[in-house]
Amino acid sequence: MQSSNTTDEARRLLEICNACRYCEGFCAVFPAIELRRSFTNGDLNYLANLCHNCRGCYYACQYAPPHEFAINLPKTLAELRGETYVEYAWPKPFAVFFKKNGTVVSIATALGIAAVFLLTAGLQSPQILKDVHTGPGAFYKVIPEGAMIGVALGTTGFAILAMVIGAIRFWRDTGGGKATGLHALATAARDVLTLRYLGGAGDGCNNRDEQFSQTRRVYHHALFYGFTLCMGSTTVAAIYDHILGWPAPYAFLSVPVLLGTFGGIGMMIGTAGLYWLKLVGDQTPTARKWMGSDYALLMQLFLAAATGLALLVFRSSSAMGALLALHLGIIFSFFAMMPYSKFVHGVYRSAALLRYAHERRNSGQPEVATHS
Ligand code: SF4
Ligand code: SF4
């Protein structure tokens, strides 16, 4: 259950903001507030996930500490956002993974790596990890095809199911209703794909201090589109292997390798940049309790990309076996923990943007005009 302290504090702040309305051009949160006279717990969960944590309202607020109103909206909404991940997690007992989430995700990654190494050495042979394997099907000589596909489909399928159920719970709790209308869907898709509200009031967000910058948006784009390219690479490779009968590895200029290379580089730049921004940024408008979760996911994604690129470079050497086991250990643990890591922010934020596009259209409220 959500802590009443956090929901009470969020309600207190949003009621003050709804009277003040100074920040109404900053993001979607403030126009969404204006459509309400009071805030249910579902409304608060929706607004917490609609917030992109740009921090603009914290530095602009005349009621921020040391004022007695002590308004710190980014911090409170980030704390509540973390609690919504627990609230909507499926199956319910697995919500416990959000407790000390940074440590849990790190341990899961280490266990995933250890399991792949131990199973490969135990069920195949330790020498398999040291031998040179080349030519079509080389990767399957280290990790058998059935095991690789079985674990990949099992972890990915479960992650998708858990996140879809979480999204349905979020949608019902935050108002339910049919998400119909191509216009609302197109608006939400645009806002997600362009990270529209990380543009702040036109100059970006307050990443480190009161200065505006587009840096966070750029790094987030690098990570998001890098991840998307890597998913594209895996999909094309699966078609090559299982439909066309062309098992990996593929040539350096082949479609899966090019997608994976650019995607991996994008992910490394994005994760390293976002990690750095978190380290050097002002900690006051942040929810420190959830910082470990942010760092663990960024580290997991960075390692997934780095080991994937290392595997590409050293695939014809004796390091291939160990690198493949390392890479797959990280990938499998990433997918297994996906519904119980910071990754879910993308699911709930997208759903919140869809709800906002939907209710804005139904209410006839004009679009926030100041964003690029
Ligand atoms: S954050 Fe502060 S300035 Fe902005 S709307 Fe709320 S109370 Fe007003
Ligand atoms: S931190 Fe940014 S996105 Fe969140 S409520 Fe404030 S202005 Fe809006």
Tab-separated table of C-alpha atoms in Angstrom, residues 19-370:
chain	number	residue	atom	x	y	z
A	19	ALA	CA	-4.601	27.715	-6.522
A	20	CYS	CA	-1.308	29.259	-7.641
A	21	ARG	CA	-1.081	28.030	-11.275
A	22	TYR	CA	2.135	29.960	-11.906
A	23	CYS	CA	3.738	26.898	-13.550
A	24	GLU	CA	0.872	26.016	-15.871
A	25	GLY	CA	2.994	26.309	-19.009
A	26	PHE	CA	5.808	24.088	-17.709
A	27	CYS	CA	4.457	20.606	-18.420
A	28	ALA	CA	1.332	18.475	-18.674
A	29	VAL	CA	0.987	18.097	-14.885
A	30	PHE	CA	-0.317	21.595	-14.240
A	31	PRO	CA	-3.014	21.656	-16.973
A	32	ALA	CA	-4.087	18.188	-15.716
A	33	ILE	CA	-4.341	19.601	-12.179
A	34	GLU	CA	-6.577	22.385	-13.462
A	35	LEU	CA	-9.109	19.821	-14.694
A	36	ARG	CA	-9.676	18.753	-11.062
A	37	ARG	CA	-11.079	20.388	-7.954
A	38	SER	CA	-9.890	17.606	-5.645
A	39	PHE	CA	-7.470	14.693	-5.977
A	40	THR	CA	-8.254	11.013	-5.406
A	41	ASN	CA	-5.375	8.604	-4.785
A	42	GLY	CA	-5.781	7.463	-8.412
A	43	ASP	CA	-5.453	11.086	-9.585
A	44	LEU	CA	-2.285	11.475	-7.538
A	45	ASN	CA	-0.806	8.298	-9.050
A	46	TYR	CA	-1.650	9.561	-12.523
A	47	LEU	CA	-0.109	12.989	-11.912
A	48	ALA	CA	3.001	11.447	-10.322
A	49	ASN	CA	3.613	9.462	-13.510
A	50	LEU	CA	2.771	12.403	-15.745
A	51	CYS	CA	5.656	14.318	-14.121
A	52	HIS	CA	8.909	13.974	-16.104
A	53	ASN	CA	10.983	15.284	-13.224
A	54	CYS	CA	12.308	18.232	-15.242
A	55	ARG	CA	12.569	20.218	-11.969
A	56	GLY	CA	11.463	23.441	-13.626
A	57	CYS	CA	8.675	23.999	-11.105
A	58	TYR	CA	11.061	23.587	-8.157
A	59	TYR	CA	13.434	26.365	-9.248
A	60	ALA	CA	10.539	28.626	-10.314
A	61	CYS	CA	8.521	28.213	-7.139
A	62	GLN	CA	8.277	31.161	-4.771
A	63	TYR	CA	6.969	28.752	-2.122
A	64	ALA	CA	9.922	26.340	-2.237
A	65	PRO	CA	11.876	25.860	1.034
A	66	PRO	CA	12.682	27.828	3.150
A	67	HIS	CA	9.161	29.228	2.580
A	68	GLU	CA	6.762	27.735	5.115
A	69	PHE	CA	4.736	26.047	2.336
A	70	ALA	CA	7.900	24.005	1.561
A	71	ILE	CA	6.813	23.133	-1.993
A	72	ASN	CA	9.101	20.572	-3.610
A	73	LEU	CA	6.907	19.009	-6.266
A	74	PRO	CA	9.560	17.016	-8.229
A	75	LYS	CA	10.749	15.270	-5.048
A	76	THR	CA	7.279	14.438	-3.741
A	77	LEU	CA	5.970	13.242	-7.109
A	78	ALA	CA	9.114	11.115	-7.599
A	79	GLU	CA	8.563	9.507	-4.190
A	80	LEU	CA	4.929	8.825	-5.023
A	81	ARG	CA	5.892	7.547	-8.482
A	82	GLY	CA	8.123	4.936	-6.877
A	83	GLU	CA	5.245	3.847	-4.664
A	84	THR	CA	3.003	3.391	-7.703
A	85	TYR	CA	5.519	0.860	-9.076
A	86	VAL	CA	4.975	-1.169	-5.909
A	87	GLU	CA	1.209	-0.630	-6.004
A	88	TYR	CA	0.701	-1.935	-9.548
A	89	ALA	CA	3.340	-4.689	-9.598
A	90	TRP	CA	2.186	-8.148	-10.686
A	91	PRO	CA	2.247	-10.757	-9.211
A	92	LYS	CA	1.774	-8.939	-5.915
A	93	PRO	CA	4.398	-10.867	-3.886
A	94	PHE	CA	7.045	-9.757	-6.417
A	95	ALA	CA	6.413	-6.121	-5.430
A	96	VAL	CA	8.918	-6.823	-2.646
A	97	PHE	CA	11.649	-6.521	-5.314
A	98	PHE	CA	11.090	-2.755	-5.266
A	99	LYS	CA	12.324	-2.639	-1.689
A	100	LYS	CA	16.005	-1.656	-1.853
A	101	ASN	CA	15.546	-1.982	-5.596
A	102	GLY	CA	19.069	-0.902	-6.551
A	103	THR	CA	20.565	-3.711	-4.481
A	104	VAL	CA	17.991	-6.261	-5.700
A	105	VAL	CA	18.600	-5.460	-9.402
A	106	SER	CA	22.386	-5.566	-8.876
A	107	ILE	CA	22.197	-8.945	-7.101
A	108	ALA	CA	19.861	-10.316	-9.806
A	109	THR	CA	22.368	-9.257	-12.468
A	110	ALA	CA	25.241	-10.934	-10.635
A	111	LEU	CA	23.160	-14.104	-10.149
A	112	GLY	CA	22.163	-14.111	-13.831
A	113	ILE	CA	25.815	-13.933	-14.897
A	114	ALA	CA	26.862	-16.616	-12.412
A	115	ALA	CA	24.007	-18.924	-13.474
A	116	VAL	CA	24.891	-18.754	-17.181
A	117	PHE	CA	28.601	-19.405	-16.457
A	118	LEU	CA	27.903	-22.285	-14.057
A	119	LEU	CA	25.289	-23.946	-16.276
A	120	THR	CA	27.478	-23.639	-19.362
A	121	ALA	CA	30.535	-25.022	-17.572
A	122	GLY	CA	28.503	-27.709	-15.783
A	123	LEU	CA	26.211	-28.919	-18.552
A	124	GLN	CA	28.625	-28.376	-21.433
A	125	SER	CA	32.251	-28.130	-20.306
A	126	PRO	CA	34.490	-25.376	-18.903
A	127	GLN	CA	36.672	-25.720	-22.003
A	128	ILE	CA	33.741	-24.621	-24.218
A	129	LEU	CA	34.108	-21.150	-22.681
A	130	LYS	CA	37.762	-20.945	-23.731
A	131	ASP	CA	37.703	-22.514	-27.201
A	132	VAL	CA	37.559	-20.527	-30.438
A	133	HIS	CA	34.217	-20.992	-32.222
A	134	THR	CA	33.611	-19.513	-35.660
A	135	GLY	CA	31.211	-19.855	-38.570
A	136	PRO	CA	27.401	-20.149	-38.666
A	137	GLY	CA	25.972	-21.407	-35.370
A	138	ALA	CA	29.164	-20.533	-33.411
A	139	PHE	CA	27.190	-19.054	-30.494
A	140	TYR	CA	25.086	-22.216	-30.156
A	141	LYS	CA	28.279	-24.242	-29.615
A	142	VAL	CA	28.703	-22.331	-26.336
A	143	ILE	CA	25.054	-21.970	-25.249
A	144	PRO	CA	22.782	-24.591	-26.888
A	145	GLU	CA	20.075	-23.123	-29.125
A	146	GLY	CA	17.187	-24.614	-27.119
A	147	ALA	CA	18.466	-23.204	-23.821
A	148	MET	CA	19.161	-19.767	-25.297
A	149	ILE	CA	15.749	-19.457	-26.961
A	150	GLY	CA	13.864	-21.015	-24.041
A	151	VAL	CA	15.292	-18.634	-21.426
A	152	ALA	CA	14.946	-15.617	-23.737
A	153	LEU	CA	11.289	-16.338	-24.550
A	154	GLY	CA	10.468	-17.237	-20.934
A	155	THR	CA	11.949	-14.074	-19.377
A	156	THR	CA	10.710	-11.732	-22.116
A	157	GLY	CA	7.218	-13.253	-22.226
A	158	PHE	CA	6.837	-13.038	-18.453
A	159	ALA	CA	8.133	-9.454	-18.379
A	160	ILE	CA	5.651	-8.345	-21.056
A	161	LEU	CA	2.744	-10.092	-19.287
A	162	ALA	CA	3.642	-8.527	-15.906
A	163	MET	CA	3.990	-5.035	-17.393
A	164	VAL	CA	0.729	-5.288	-19.365
A	165	ILE	CA	-1.127	-6.296	-16.173
A	166	GLY	CA	0.587	-3.439	-14.306
A	167	ALA	CA	-0.486	-0.985	-17.029
A	168	ILE	CA	-4.097	-2.240	-16.871
A	169	ARG	CA	-4.103	-1.805	-13.077
A	170	PHE	CA	-2.714	1.707	-13.446
A	171	TRP	CA	-5.292	2.605	-16.080
A	172	ARG	CA	-8.229	1.323	-14.005
A	173	ASP	CA	-6.999	2.981	-10.818
A	174	THR	CA	-6.450	6.329	-12.496
A	175	GLY	CA	-9.921	6.599	-13.978
A	176	GLY	CA	-10.483	3.610	-16.272
A	177	GLY	CA	-12.511	4.137	-19.413
A	178	LYS	CA	-11.736	3.326	-23.002
A	179	ALA	CA	-8.590	4.812	-24.461
A	180	THR	CA	-10.199	5.474	-27.798
A	181	GLY	CA	-9.516	8.063	-30.403
A	182	LEU	CA	-6.727	8.082	-32.930
A	183	HIS	CA	-5.944	11.696	-32.161
A	184	ALA	CA	-5.287	11.013	-28.465
A	185	LEU	CA	-3.183	7.971	-29.340
A	186	ALA	CA	-1.175	9.951	-31.910
A	187	THR	CA	-0.652	12.838	-29.458
A	188	ALA	CA	0.523	10.504	-26.698
A	189	ALA	CA	2.827	8.645	-29.120
A	190	ARG	CA	4.340	11.955	-30.248
A	191	ASP	CA	4.855	13.099	-26.651
A	192	VAL	CA	6.545	9.793	-25.761
A	193	LEU	CA	8.736	9.548	-28.852
A	194	THR	CA	9.913	13.169	-28.714
A	195	LEU	CA	10.152	13.361	-24.893
A	196	ARG	CA	8.151	16.523	-25.413
A	197	TYR	CA	8.033	17.660	-21.809
A	198	LEU	CA	11.751	17.204	-21.212
A	199	GLY	CA	11.919	20.257	-23.447
A	200	GLY	CA	10.804	22.204	-20.373
A	201	ALA	CA	9.430	25.628	-21.176
A	202	GLY	CA	11.398	25.565	-24.439
A	203	ASP	CA	14.950	25.622	-23.081
A	204	GLY	CA	15.085	22.130	-21.600
A	205	CYS	CA	15.050	21.075	-17.982
A	206	ASN	CA	17.048	21.945	-14.889
A	207	ASN	CA	19.410	19.002	-14.883
A	208	ARG	CA	22.106	20.192	-12.514
A	209	ASP	CA	20.907	23.521	-11.126
A	210	GLU	CA	18.847	26.526	-12.137
A	211	GLN	CA	20.351	26.576	-15.646
A	212	PHE	CA	18.189	25.125	-18.427
A	213	SER	CA	19.616	22.519	-20.743
A	214	GLN	CA	18.493	19.971	-23.341
A	215	THR	CA	21.255	17.575	-22.232
A	216	ARG	CA	19.005	15.170	-20.366
A	217	ARG	CA	16.618	14.962	-23.289
A	218	VAL	CA	19.538	14.193	-25.652
A	219	TYR	CA	20.922	11.439	-23.396
A	220	HIS	CA	17.471	9.970	-22.853
A	221	HIS	CA	16.888	9.927	-26.618
A	222	ALA	CA	20.260	8.206	-27.146
A	223	LEU	CA	19.279	5.530	-24.634
A	224	PHE	CA	15.710	5.071	-25.861
A	225	TYR	CA	16.526	4.913	-29.557
A	226	GLY	CA	19.695	2.913	-28.900
A	227	PHE	CA	17.606	0.360	-27.005
A	228	THR	CA	15.035	0.342	-29.831
A	229	LEU	CA	17.761	-0.302	-32.435
A	230	CYS	CA	19.104	-3.193	-30.333
A	231	MET	CA	15.594	-4.690	-30.129
A	232	GLY	CA	15.385	-4.265	-33.915
A	233	SER	CA	18.724	-6.038	-34.295
A	234	THR	CA	17.519	-8.992	-32.198
A	235	THR	CA	14.267	-9.197	-34.173
A	236	VAL	CA	16.025	-9.181	-37.562
A	237	ALA	CA	18.529	-11.773	-36.298
A	238	ALA	CA	15.642	-13.996	-35.147
A	239	ILE	CA	14.041	-13.756	-38.606
A	240	TYR	CA	17.387	-14.545	-40.273
A	241	ASP	CA	17.965	-17.545	-38.006
A	242	HIS	CA	14.538	-19.113	-37.538
A	243	ILE	CA	12.740	-18.180	-40.758
A	244	LEU	CA	15.519	-17.860	-43.331
A	245	GLY	CA	17.825	-20.446	-41.748
A	246	TRP	CA	20.855	-18.119	-41.449
A	247	PRO	CA	22.266	-18.554	-37.923
A	248	ALA	CA	24.557	-15.906	-36.357
A	249	PRO	CA	27.218	-14.567	-36.362
A	250	TYR	CA	26.606	-12.139	-39.202
A	251	ALA	CA	28.926	-9.938	-41.267
A	252	PHE	CA	29.928	-6.533	-39.861
A	253	LEU	CA	27.888	-4.744	-42.533
A	254	SER	CA	24.789	-6.927	-42.136
A	255	VAL	CA	21.505	-5.387	-40.933
A	256	PRO	CA	21.470	-6.995	-37.443
A	257	VAL	CA	25.098	-6.049	-36.747
A	258	LEU	CA	24.687	-2.457	-37.949
A	259	LEU	CA	21.504	-2.006	-35.893
A	260	GLY	CA	23.151	-3.572	-32.838
A	261	THR	CA	26.333	-1.508	-33.217
A	262	PHE	CA	24.612	1.867	-33.501
A	263	GLY	CA	22.087	0.846	-30.863
A	264	GLY	CA	24.791	-0.300	-28.439
A	265	ILE	CA	26.797	2.901	-28.890
A	266	GLY	CA	23.631	4.971	-28.338
A	267	MET	CA	22.813	3.035	-25.180
A	268	MET	CA	26.318	3.486	-23.771
A	269	ILE	CA	26.293	7.235	-24.440
A	270	GLY	CA	22.754	7.606	-23.047
A	271	THR	CA	23.281	5.580	-19.882
A	272	ALA	CA	26.670	7.143	-19.099
A	273	GLY	CA	25.262	10.640	-19.666
A	274	LEU	CA	22.183	10.096	-17.524
A	275	TYR	CA	24.323	8.523	-14.787
A	276	TRP	CA	26.616	11.545	-14.822
A	277	LEU	CA	23.694	13.997	-14.676
A	278	LYS	CA	22.333	12.203	-11.632
A	279	LEU	CA	25.720	12.310	-9.915
A	280	VAL	CA	26.375	16.014	-10.449
A	281	GLY	CA	22.799	17.300	-10.157
A	282	ASP	CA	21.220	19.123	-7.231
A	283	GLN	CA	19.918	16.382	-4.928
A	284	THR	CA	17.239	18.548	-3.279
A	285	PRO	CA	14.448	17.990	-5.844
A	286	THR	CA	15.129	14.229	-6.044
A	287	ALA	CA	13.672	11.218	-4.237
A	288	ARG	CA	16.860	9.780	-2.741
A	289	LYS	CA	15.056	6.611	-1.722
A	290	TRP	CA	14.657	5.659	-5.388
A	291	MET	CA	18.085	6.789	-6.658
A	292	GLY	CA	19.557	3.310	-6.234
A	293	SER	CA	16.889	2.003	-8.585
A	294	ASP	CA	17.884	4.575	-11.234
A	295	TYR	CA	21.594	3.810	-10.946
A	296	ALA	CA	21.074	0.027	-11.043
A	297	LEU	CA	18.999	0.132	-14.245
A	298	LEU	CA	21.429	2.504	-15.959
A	299	MET	CA	24.352	0.280	-14.976
A	300	GLN	CA	22.534	-2.847	-16.176
A	301	LEU	CA	21.745	-1.259	-19.556
A	302	PHE	CA	25.293	0.087	-19.918
A	303	LEU	CA	26.757	-3.356	-19.237
A	304	ALA	CA	24.311	-5.004	-21.652
A	305	ALA	CA	25.421	-2.645	-24.427
A	306	ALA	CA	29.140	-2.774	-23.583
A	307	THR	CA	29.296	-6.586	-23.440
A	308	GLY	CA	27.256	-6.822	-26.665
A	309	LEU	CA	29.761	-4.598	-28.478
A	310	ALA	CA	32.713	-6.454	-26.921
A	311	LEU	CA	31.198	-9.735	-28.127
A	312	LEU	CA	30.986	-8.303	-31.630
A	313	VAL	CA	34.638	-7.212	-31.624
A	314	PHE	CA	36.068	-10.407	-30.063
A	315	ARG	CA	33.672	-12.973	-31.531
A	316	SER	CA	36.408	-14.746	-33.502
A	317	SER	CA	38.746	-15.042	-30.523
A	318	SER	CA	38.956	-17.363	-27.518
A	319	ALA	CA	37.227	-14.658	-25.448
A	320	MET	CA	33.944	-15.211	-27.302
A	321	GLY	CA	32.608	-17.967	-25.010
A	322	ALA	CA	33.108	-15.996	-21.793
A	323	LEU	CA	31.818	-12.774	-23.361
A	324	LEU	CA	28.705	-14.538	-24.655
A	325	ALA	CA	27.989	-16.017	-21.215
A	326	LEU	CA	28.561	-12.613	-19.588
A	327	HIS	CA	26.338	-10.806	-22.112
A	328	LEU	CA	23.506	-13.324	-21.905
A	329	GLY	CA	23.661	-13.386	-18.089
A	330	ILE	CA	23.101	-9.611	-18.084
A	331	ILE	CA	20.403	-9.754	-20.776
A	332	PHE	CA	18.449	-12.563	-19.100
A	333	SER	CA	18.550	-10.850	-15.699
A	334	PHE	CA	17.561	-7.544	-17.313
A	335	PHE	CA	14.421	-9.080	-18.828
A	336	ALA	CA	13.623	-11.079	-15.684
A	337	MET	CA	13.806	-7.890	-13.562
A	338	MET	CA	12.235	-5.595	-16.153
A	339	PRO	CA	8.803	-5.406	-14.415
A	340	TYR	CA	10.523	-4.873	-11.034
A	341	SER	CA	13.029	-2.186	-11.971
A	342	LYS	CA	12.944	1.487	-12.940
A	343	PHE	CA	12.247	0.278	-16.483
A	344	VAL	CA	8.504	0.344	-15.671
A	345	HIS	CA	8.579	4.141	-15.584
A	346	GLY	CA	8.268	4.063	-19.378
A	347	VAL	CA	5.076	1.989	-19.184
A	348	TYR	CA	3.303	4.153	-16.612
A	349	ARG	CA	4.509	7.447	-18.054
A	350	SER	CA	3.267	6.465	-21.510
A	351	ALA	CA	-0.112	5.465	-20.039
A	352	ALA	CA	-0.271	8.780	-18.133
A	353	LEU	CA	0.474	10.730	-21.324
A	354	LEU	CA	-2.275	8.801	-23.119
A	355	ARG	CA	-4.728	9.628	-20.323
A	356	TYR	CA	-3.695	13.277	-20.482
A	357	ALA	CA	-4.132	13.446	-24.276
A	358	HIS	CA	-7.500	11.783	-23.862
A	359	GLU	CA	-8.856	14.031	-21.097
A	360	ARG	CA	-7.433	17.185	-22.653
A	361	ARG	CA	-9.259	16.442	-25.885
A	362	ASN	CA	-12.494	15.568	-24.075
A	363	SER	CA	-12.362	18.763	-22.007
A	364	GLY	CA	-11.430	21.000	-24.932
A	365	GLN	CA	-8.387	22.262	-23.032
A	366	PRO	CA	-5.793	23.822	-25.382
A	367	GLU	CA	-2.414	22.146	-25.694
A	368	VAL	CA	0.499	23.448	-23.605
A	369	ALA	CA	1.860	25.952	-26.097
A	370	THR	CA	5.313	26.804	-24.868
